[in-house]
mmCIF file of C-alpha atoms in Angstrom:
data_model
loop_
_atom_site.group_PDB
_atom_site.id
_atom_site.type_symbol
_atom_site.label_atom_id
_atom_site.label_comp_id
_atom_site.label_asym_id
_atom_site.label_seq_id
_atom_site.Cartn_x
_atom_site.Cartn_y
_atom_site.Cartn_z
ATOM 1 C CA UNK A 10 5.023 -9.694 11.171
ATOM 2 C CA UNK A 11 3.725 -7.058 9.151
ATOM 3 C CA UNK A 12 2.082 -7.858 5.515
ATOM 4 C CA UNK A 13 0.490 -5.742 2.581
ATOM 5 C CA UNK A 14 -1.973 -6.583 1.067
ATOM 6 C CA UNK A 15 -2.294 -5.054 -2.483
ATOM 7 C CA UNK A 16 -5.627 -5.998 -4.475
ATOM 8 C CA UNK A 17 -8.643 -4.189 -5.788
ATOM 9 C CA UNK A 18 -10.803 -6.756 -5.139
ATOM 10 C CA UNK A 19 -12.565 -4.932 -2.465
ATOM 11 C CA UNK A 20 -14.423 -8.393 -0.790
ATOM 12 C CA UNK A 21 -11.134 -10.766 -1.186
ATOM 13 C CA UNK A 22 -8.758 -7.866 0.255
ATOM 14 C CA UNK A 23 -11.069 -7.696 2.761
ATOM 15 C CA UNK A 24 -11.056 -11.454 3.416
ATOM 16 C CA UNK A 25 -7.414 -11.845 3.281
ATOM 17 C CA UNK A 26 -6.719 -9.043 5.850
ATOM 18 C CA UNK A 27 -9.200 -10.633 8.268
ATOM 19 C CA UNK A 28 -7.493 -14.259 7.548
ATOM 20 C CA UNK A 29 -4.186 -12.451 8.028
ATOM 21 C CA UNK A 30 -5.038 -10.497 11.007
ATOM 22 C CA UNK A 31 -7.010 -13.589 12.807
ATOM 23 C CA UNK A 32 -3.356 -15.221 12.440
ATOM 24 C CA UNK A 33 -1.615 -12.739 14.354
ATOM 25 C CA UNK A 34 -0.471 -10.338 11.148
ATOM 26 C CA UNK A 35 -0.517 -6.361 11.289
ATOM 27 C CA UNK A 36 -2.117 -5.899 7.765
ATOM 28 C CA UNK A 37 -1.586 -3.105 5.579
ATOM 29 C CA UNK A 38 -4.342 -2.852 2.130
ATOM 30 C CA UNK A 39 -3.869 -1.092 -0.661
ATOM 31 C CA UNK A 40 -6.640 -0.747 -3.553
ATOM 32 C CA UNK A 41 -4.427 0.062 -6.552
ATOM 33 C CA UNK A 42 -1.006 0.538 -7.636
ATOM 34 C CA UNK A 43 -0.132 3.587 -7.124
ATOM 35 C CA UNK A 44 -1.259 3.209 -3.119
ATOM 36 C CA UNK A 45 0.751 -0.063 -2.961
ATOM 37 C CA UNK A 46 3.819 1.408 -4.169
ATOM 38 C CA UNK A 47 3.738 4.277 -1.622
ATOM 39 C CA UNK A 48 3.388 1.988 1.086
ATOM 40 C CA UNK A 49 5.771 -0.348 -0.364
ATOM 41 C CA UNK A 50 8.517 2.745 -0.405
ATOM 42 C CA UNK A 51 7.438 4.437 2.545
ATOM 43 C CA UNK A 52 7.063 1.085 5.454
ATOM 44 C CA UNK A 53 8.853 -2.057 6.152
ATOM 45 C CA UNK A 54 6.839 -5.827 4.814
ATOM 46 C CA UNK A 55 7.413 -8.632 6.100
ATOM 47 C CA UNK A 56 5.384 -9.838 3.077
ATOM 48 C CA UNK A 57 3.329 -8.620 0.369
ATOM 49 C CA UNK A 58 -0.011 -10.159 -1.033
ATOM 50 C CA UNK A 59 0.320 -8.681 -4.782
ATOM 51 C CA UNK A 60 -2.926 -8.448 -7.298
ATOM 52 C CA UNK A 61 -0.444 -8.795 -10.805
ATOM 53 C CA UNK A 62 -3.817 -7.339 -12.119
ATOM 54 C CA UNK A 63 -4.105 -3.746 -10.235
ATOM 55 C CA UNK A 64 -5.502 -0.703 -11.567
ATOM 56 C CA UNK A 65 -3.316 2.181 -12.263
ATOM 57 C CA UNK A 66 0.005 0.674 -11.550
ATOM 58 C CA UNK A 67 0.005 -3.223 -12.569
ATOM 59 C CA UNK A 68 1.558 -5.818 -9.905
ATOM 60 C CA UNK A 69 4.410 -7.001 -12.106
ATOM 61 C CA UNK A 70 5.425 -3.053 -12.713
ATOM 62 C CA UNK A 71 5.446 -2.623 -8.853
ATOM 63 C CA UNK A 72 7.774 -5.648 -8.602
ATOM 64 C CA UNK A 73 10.166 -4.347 -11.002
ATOM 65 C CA UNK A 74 9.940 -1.206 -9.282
ATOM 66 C CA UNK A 75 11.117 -2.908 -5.921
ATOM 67 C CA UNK A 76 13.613 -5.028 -7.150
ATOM 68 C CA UNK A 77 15.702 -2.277 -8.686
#
């Protein structure tokens, strides 16, 4: 299962992808918006861990974004 994890938080995205990875997940991280919604277009998620708070391109923006 493959999961990104999108949050600027550099400590807790570090934590969650080492949680996430520990438990068997290939993890993806993405520092801001604009990164997450690249790899959000350009590779396949299982799941995505989304910051609604990210810099450049805000979570809730992305969502809209990849529901339509």
């Amino acid at each position: 299962m493959r999961v990104l994890v999108a949050e600027d938080e550099t400590i807790l995205s570090k934590q969650l992808a080492a949680a996430l990875s520990d438990a068997g997940y290939a993890v993806d991280c993405a520092p801001d918006g604009e990164r997450a919604d690249f790899l959000g277009q350009t590779e396949r998620y299982d799941a995505i861990v989304l910051d609604l708070g990210l810099p450049k391109v805000d979570g809730l923006t992305l969502l809209a974004r990849w529901r339509n």
